Coordinates of C-alpha atoms in Angstrom, one line a residue:
X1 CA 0.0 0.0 0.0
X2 CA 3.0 2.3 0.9
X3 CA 4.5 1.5 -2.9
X4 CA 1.6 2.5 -4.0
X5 CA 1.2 6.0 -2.7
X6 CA 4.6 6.8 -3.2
X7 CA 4.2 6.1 -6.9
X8 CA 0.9 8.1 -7.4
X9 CA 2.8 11.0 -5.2
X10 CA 5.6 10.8 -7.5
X11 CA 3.5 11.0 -10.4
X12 CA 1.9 13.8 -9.5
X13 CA 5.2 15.4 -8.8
X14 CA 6.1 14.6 -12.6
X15 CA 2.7 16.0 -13.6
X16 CA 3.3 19.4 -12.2
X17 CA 6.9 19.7 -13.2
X18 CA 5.3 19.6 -16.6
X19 CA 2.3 21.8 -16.1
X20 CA 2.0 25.5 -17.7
X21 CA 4.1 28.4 -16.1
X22 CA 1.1 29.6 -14.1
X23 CA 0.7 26.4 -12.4
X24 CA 4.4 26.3 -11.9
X25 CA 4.4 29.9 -10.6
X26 CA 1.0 29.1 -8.1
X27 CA 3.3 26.8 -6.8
X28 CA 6.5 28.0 -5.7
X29 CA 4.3 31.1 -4.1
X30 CA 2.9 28.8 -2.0
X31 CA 6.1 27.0 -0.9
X32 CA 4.4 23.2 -1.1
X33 CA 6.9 21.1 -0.9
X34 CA 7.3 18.5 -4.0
X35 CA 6.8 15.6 -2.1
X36 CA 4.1 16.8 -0.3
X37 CA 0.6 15.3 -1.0
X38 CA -2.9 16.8 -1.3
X39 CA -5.8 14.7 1.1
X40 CA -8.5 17.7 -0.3
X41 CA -7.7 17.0 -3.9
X42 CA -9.2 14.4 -5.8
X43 CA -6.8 12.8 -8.0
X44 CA -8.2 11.3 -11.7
X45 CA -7.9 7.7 -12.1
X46 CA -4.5 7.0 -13.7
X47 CA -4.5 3.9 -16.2
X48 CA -0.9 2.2 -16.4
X49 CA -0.1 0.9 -19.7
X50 CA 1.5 -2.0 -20.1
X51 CA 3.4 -3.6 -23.1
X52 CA 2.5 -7.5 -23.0
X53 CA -0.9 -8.7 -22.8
X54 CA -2.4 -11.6 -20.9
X55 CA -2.4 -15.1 -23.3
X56 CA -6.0 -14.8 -23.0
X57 CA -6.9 -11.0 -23.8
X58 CA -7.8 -10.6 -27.9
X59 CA -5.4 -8.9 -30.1
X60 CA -6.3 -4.7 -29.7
X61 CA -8.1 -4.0 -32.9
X62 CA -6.7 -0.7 -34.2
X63 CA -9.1 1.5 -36.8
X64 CA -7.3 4.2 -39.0
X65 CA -9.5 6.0 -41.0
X66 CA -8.3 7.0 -44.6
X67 CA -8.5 10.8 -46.3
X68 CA -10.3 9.2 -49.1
X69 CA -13.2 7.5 -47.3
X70 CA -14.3 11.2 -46.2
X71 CA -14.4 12.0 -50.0
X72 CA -16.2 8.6 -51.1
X73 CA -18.6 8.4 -48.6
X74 CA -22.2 9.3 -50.4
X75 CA -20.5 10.7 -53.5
X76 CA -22.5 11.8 -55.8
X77 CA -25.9 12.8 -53.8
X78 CA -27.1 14.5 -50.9
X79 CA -29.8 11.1 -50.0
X80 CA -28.8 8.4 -48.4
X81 CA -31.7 6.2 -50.0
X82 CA -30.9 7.0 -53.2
X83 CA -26.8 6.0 -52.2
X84 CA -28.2 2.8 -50.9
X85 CA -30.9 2.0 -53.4
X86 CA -27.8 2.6 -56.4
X87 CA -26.0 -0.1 -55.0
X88 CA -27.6 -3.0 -56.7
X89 CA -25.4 -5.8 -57.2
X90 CA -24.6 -7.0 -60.8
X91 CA -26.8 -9.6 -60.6
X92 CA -30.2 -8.1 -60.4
X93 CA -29.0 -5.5 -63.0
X94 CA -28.0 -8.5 -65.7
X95 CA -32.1 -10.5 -64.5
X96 CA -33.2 -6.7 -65.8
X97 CA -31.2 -6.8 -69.2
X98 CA -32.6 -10.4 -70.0
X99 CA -35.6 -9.5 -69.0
X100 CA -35.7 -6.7 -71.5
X101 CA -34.5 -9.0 -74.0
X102 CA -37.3 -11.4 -73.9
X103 CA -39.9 -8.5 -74.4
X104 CA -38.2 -7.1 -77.2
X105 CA -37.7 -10.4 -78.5
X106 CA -41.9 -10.9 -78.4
X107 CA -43.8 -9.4 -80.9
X108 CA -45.8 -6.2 -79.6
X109 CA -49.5 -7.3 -78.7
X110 CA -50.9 -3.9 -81.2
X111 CA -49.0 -6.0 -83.9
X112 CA -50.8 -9.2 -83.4
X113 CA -54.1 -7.7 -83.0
X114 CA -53.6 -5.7 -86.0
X115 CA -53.1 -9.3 -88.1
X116 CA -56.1 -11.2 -86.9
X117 CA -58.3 -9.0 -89.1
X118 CA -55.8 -9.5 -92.0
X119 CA -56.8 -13.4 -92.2
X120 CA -60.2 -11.7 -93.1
X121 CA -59.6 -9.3 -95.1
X122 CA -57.3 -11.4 -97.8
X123 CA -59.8 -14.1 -98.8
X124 CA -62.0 -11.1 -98.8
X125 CA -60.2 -9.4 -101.5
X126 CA -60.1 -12.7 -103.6
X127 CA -63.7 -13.3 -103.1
X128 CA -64.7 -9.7 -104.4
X129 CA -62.1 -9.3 -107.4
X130 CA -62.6 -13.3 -108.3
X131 CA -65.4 -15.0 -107.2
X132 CA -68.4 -12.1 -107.5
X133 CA -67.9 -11.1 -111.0
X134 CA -67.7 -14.7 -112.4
X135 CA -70.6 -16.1 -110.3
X136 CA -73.2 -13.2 -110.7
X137 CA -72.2 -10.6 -113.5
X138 CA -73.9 -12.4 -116.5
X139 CA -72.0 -12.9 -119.6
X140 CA -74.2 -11.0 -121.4
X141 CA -73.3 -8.2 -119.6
X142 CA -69.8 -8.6 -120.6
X143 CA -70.1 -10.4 -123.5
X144 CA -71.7 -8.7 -126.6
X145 CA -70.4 -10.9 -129.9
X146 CA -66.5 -12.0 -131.1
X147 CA -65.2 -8.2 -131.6
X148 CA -62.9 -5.8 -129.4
X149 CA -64.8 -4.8 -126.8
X150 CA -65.9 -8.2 -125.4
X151 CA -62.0 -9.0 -125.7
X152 CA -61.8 -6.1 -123.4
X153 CA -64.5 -6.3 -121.0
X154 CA -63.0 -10.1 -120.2
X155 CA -59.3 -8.6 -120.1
X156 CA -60.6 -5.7 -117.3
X157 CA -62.6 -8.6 -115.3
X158 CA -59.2 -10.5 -115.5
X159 CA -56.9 -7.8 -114.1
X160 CA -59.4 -6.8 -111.2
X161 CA -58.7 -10.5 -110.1
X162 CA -55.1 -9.7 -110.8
X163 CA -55.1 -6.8 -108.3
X164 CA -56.8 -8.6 -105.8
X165 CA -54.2 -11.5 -106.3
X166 CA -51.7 -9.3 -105.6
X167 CA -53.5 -7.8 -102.5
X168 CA -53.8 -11.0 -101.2
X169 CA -50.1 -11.8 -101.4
X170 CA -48.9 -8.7 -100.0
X171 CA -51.1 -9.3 -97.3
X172 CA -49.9 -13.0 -96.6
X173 CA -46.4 -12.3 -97.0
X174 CA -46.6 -9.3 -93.8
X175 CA -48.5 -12.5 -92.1
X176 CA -45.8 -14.8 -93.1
X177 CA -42.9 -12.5 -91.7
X178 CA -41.6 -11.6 -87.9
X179 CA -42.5 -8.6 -86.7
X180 CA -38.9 -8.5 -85.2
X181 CA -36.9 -7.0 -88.3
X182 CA -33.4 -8.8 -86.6
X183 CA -35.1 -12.3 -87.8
X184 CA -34.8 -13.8 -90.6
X185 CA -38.0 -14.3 -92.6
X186 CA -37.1 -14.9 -96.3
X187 CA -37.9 -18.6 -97.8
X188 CA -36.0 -20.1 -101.0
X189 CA -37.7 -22.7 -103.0
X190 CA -35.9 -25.9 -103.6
X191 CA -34.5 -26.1 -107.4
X192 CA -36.7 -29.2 -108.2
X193 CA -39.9 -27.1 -107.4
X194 CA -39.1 -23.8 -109.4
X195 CA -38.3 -26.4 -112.5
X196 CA -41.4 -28.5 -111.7
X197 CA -43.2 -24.9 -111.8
X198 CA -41.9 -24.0 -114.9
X199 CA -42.6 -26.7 -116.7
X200 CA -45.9 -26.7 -116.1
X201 CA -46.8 -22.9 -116.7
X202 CA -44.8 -23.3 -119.7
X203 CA -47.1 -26.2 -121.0
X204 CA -50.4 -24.5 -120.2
X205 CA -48.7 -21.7 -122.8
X206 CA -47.3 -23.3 -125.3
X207 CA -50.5 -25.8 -126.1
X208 CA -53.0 -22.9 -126.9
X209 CA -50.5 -21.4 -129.3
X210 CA -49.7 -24.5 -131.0
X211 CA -53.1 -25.3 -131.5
X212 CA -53.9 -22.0 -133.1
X213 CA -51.0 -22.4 -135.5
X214 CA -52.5 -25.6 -135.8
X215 CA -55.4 -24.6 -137.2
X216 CA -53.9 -21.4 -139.3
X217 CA -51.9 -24.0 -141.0
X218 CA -54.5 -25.8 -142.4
X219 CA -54.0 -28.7 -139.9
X220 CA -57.2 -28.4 -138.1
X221 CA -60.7 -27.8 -140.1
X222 CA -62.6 -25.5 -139.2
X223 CA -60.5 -22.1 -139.0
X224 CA -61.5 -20.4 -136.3
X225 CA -60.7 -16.5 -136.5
X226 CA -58.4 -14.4 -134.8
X227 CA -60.8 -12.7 -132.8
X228 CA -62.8 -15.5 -131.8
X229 CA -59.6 -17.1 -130.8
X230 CA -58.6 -14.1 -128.9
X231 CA -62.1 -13.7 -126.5
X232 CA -62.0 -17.6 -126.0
X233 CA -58.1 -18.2 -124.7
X234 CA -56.4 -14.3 -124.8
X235 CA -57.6 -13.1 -121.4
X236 CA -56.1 -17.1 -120.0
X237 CA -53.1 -16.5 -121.8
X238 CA -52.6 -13.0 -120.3
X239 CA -53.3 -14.1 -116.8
X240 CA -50.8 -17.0 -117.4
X241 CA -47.9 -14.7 -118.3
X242 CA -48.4 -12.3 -115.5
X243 CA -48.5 -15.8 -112.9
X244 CA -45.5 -16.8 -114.2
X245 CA -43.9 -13.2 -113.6
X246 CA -44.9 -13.2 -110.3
X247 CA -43.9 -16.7 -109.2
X248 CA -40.3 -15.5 -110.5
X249 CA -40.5 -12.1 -108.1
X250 CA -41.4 -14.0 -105.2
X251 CA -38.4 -16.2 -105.9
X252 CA -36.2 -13.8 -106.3
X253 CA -37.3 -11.9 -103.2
X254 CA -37.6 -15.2 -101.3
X255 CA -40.4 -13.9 -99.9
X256 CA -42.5 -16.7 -98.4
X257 CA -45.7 -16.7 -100.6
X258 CA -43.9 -18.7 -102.9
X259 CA -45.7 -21.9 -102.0
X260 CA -49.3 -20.2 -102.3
X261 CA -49.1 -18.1 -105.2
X262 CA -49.8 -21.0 -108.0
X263 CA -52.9 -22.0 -105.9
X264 CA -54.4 -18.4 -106.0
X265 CA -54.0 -18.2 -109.7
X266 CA -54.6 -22.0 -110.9
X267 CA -58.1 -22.1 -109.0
X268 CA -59.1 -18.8 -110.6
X269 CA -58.0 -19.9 -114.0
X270 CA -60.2 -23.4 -113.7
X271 CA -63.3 -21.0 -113.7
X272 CA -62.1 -18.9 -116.4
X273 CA -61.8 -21.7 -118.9
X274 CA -65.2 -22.4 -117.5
X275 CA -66.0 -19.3 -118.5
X276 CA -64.3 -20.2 -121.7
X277 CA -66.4 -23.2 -122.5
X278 CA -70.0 -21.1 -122.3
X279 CA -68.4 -18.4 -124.6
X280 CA -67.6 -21.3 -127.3
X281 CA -71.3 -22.0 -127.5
X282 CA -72.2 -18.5 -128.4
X283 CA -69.4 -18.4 -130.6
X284 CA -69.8 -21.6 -132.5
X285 CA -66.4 -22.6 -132.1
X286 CA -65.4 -25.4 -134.0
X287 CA -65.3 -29.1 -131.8
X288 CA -61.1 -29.1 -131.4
X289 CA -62.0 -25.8 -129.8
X290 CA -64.1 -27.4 -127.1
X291 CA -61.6 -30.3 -126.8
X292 CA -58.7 -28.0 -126.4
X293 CA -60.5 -26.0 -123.6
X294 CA -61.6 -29.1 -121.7
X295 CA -58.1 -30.8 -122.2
X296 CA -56.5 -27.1 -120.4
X297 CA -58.8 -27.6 -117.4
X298 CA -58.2 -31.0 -116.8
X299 CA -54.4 -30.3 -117.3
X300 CA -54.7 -27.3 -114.6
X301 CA -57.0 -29.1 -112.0
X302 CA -54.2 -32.1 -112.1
X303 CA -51.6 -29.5 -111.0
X304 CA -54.0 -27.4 -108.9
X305 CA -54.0 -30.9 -106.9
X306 CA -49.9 -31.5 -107.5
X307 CA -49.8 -28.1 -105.7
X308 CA -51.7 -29.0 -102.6
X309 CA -50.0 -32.1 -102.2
X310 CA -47.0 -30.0 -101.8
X311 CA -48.3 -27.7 -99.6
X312 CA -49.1 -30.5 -97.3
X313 CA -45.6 -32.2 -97.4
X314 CA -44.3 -29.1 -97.1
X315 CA -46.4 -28.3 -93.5
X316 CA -44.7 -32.2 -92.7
X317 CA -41.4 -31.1 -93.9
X318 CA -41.7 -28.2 -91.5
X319 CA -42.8 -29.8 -88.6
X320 CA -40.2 -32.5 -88.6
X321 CA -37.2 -29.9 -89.2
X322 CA -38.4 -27.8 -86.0
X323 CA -38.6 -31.5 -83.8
X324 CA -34.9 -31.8 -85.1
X325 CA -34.2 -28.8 -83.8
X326 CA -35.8 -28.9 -80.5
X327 CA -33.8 -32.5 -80.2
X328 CA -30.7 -30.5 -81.1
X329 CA -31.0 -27.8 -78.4
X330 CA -30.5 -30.5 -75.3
X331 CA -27.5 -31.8 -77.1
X332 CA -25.9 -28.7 -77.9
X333 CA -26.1 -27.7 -74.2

């Protein structure tokens, strides 16, 4: 106990031998002595510091705080929400970027409801330029005797079709394609089909013609005249050239009409040979006449069917290339 008091009075000495020249000053008027202690002061709790630490005290953990933390520290804004809510982590932030992704890779819902009507209005179309004037104009109307202006009115019913035709297939083709403009839409033909195609719009051409040379030659008896020839098989000849025109376009374009666009102009020429064969009775036309008109629409009702059949191994074809590729996507991964 003795030690101990000695050492706090000797501290205290220390203290005031270090204190400011007032204190020092205070003191020598007084004449205290150095050693002498104060009972009516209270002294302040002295800790002593030692160097080596008990084995079972943890390590002191020591904090120094860095200049550039101050400068850091809810940079940028005067909220600390809006500090805390910018610190997303990565993660969330890349979820966000796919999800974005998946809706732009949808088509827009205005889009699709703007189509549904389009399956409407496209047989519609064909219907009014085809079927109407065909089934209920009567050919008296339109047909007044073998001279130029029955030639015509046939020709005009022929290219309202025409423009429906065409109406149509702009129309299916916007169906056909993705409303996303980074995929691919376009469809080629296989070689064997274009060929196939040719061939058989080149046939329906070429037998009207050499029949008619036929019969100018001498070949055939009766002669039929020009003109009679002309309102019986001109406007089916017409139609035929501007079909083949158009199958070569969509090829070209590889737009994906291609498989549909015989079928809308083969099923409108069936009725206009039809149309042919009750002409040829008000005409007189000679019997070859009547045989060569039933002969094309025959020919054209054979490869109206040819071109549904290939329609429907085409929808099979389809279907088992996207299973292949559905098997493939497991695989790959």
């Amino acid at each position: 106990m003795a030690s101990l008091t000695h050492l706090l009075s000797a501290t205290s000495a220390v203290t005031l031998q270090h204190a400011p020249h007032k204190q020092l000053q205070l003191v020598k008027t007084q004449k205290v002595p150095s050693r002498m202690t104060f009972p009516c002061m209270r002294h302040k709790p002295f800790s002593i510091c030692c160097s080596k630490q008990s084995p079972w005290e943890p390590a002191p953990v020591t904090y120094v705080p860095s200049d550039n933390i101050e400068d850091k520290f809810l940079e940028g804004t005067t909220n600390i929400f809006e500090t805390m809510s910018s610190g997303k982590p990565a993660e969330s932030s890349l979820t966000e970027a796919e999800g974005l992704t998946d809706v732009k890779s949808q088509p827009p819902l205005q889009l699709q409801y703007l189509q549904w009507p389009v399956w409407l209005l496209g047989p519609a179309i064909l219907l009014a330029t085809g079927m109407v004037p065909t089934l209920w104009l009567p050919i008296s109307s339109v047909f007044i005797g073998p001279n130029i202006a029955s030639l015509l009115s046939l020709t005009g019913l022929d290219c309202i079709y025409n423009l429906g035709a065409n109406l149509f297939l702009l129309l299916a083709d916007s169906c056909a394609r993705s409303p996303d403009s980074s995929q691919d839409s376009t469809s080629k033909p296989p070689f064997g089909y274009q060929l196939w195609n040719m061939v058989a719009n080149v046939m329906g051409l070429v037998i009207p013609l050499i029949v008619y040379f036929a019969s100018q030659n001498s070949f055939l008896q009766p002669q039929l005249p020009f003109i009679s020839y002309a309102v019986l098989l001109g406007p089916y000849l017409l139609l035929l050239s501007i079909q083949i025109l158009t199958e070569m376009l969509t090829w070209h374009w590889k737009s994906p009409v291609w498989l549909v666009t015989p079928v809308v102009y083969e099923a409108y020429r069936v009725l206009q040979l039809m149309r042919g064969l009750k002409l040829s009775a008000e005409l007189n036309a000679p019997s070859w006449m009547l045989h060569t008109i039933r002969g094309l629409v025959c020919w054209w009702v054979l490869i109206l069917g040819m071109q549904l059949m290939r329609v429907a191994w085409y929808a099979g074809f389809t279907a088992r290339a996207h299973q292949k590729q559905l098997h493939a996507l497991p695989n790959a991964g």
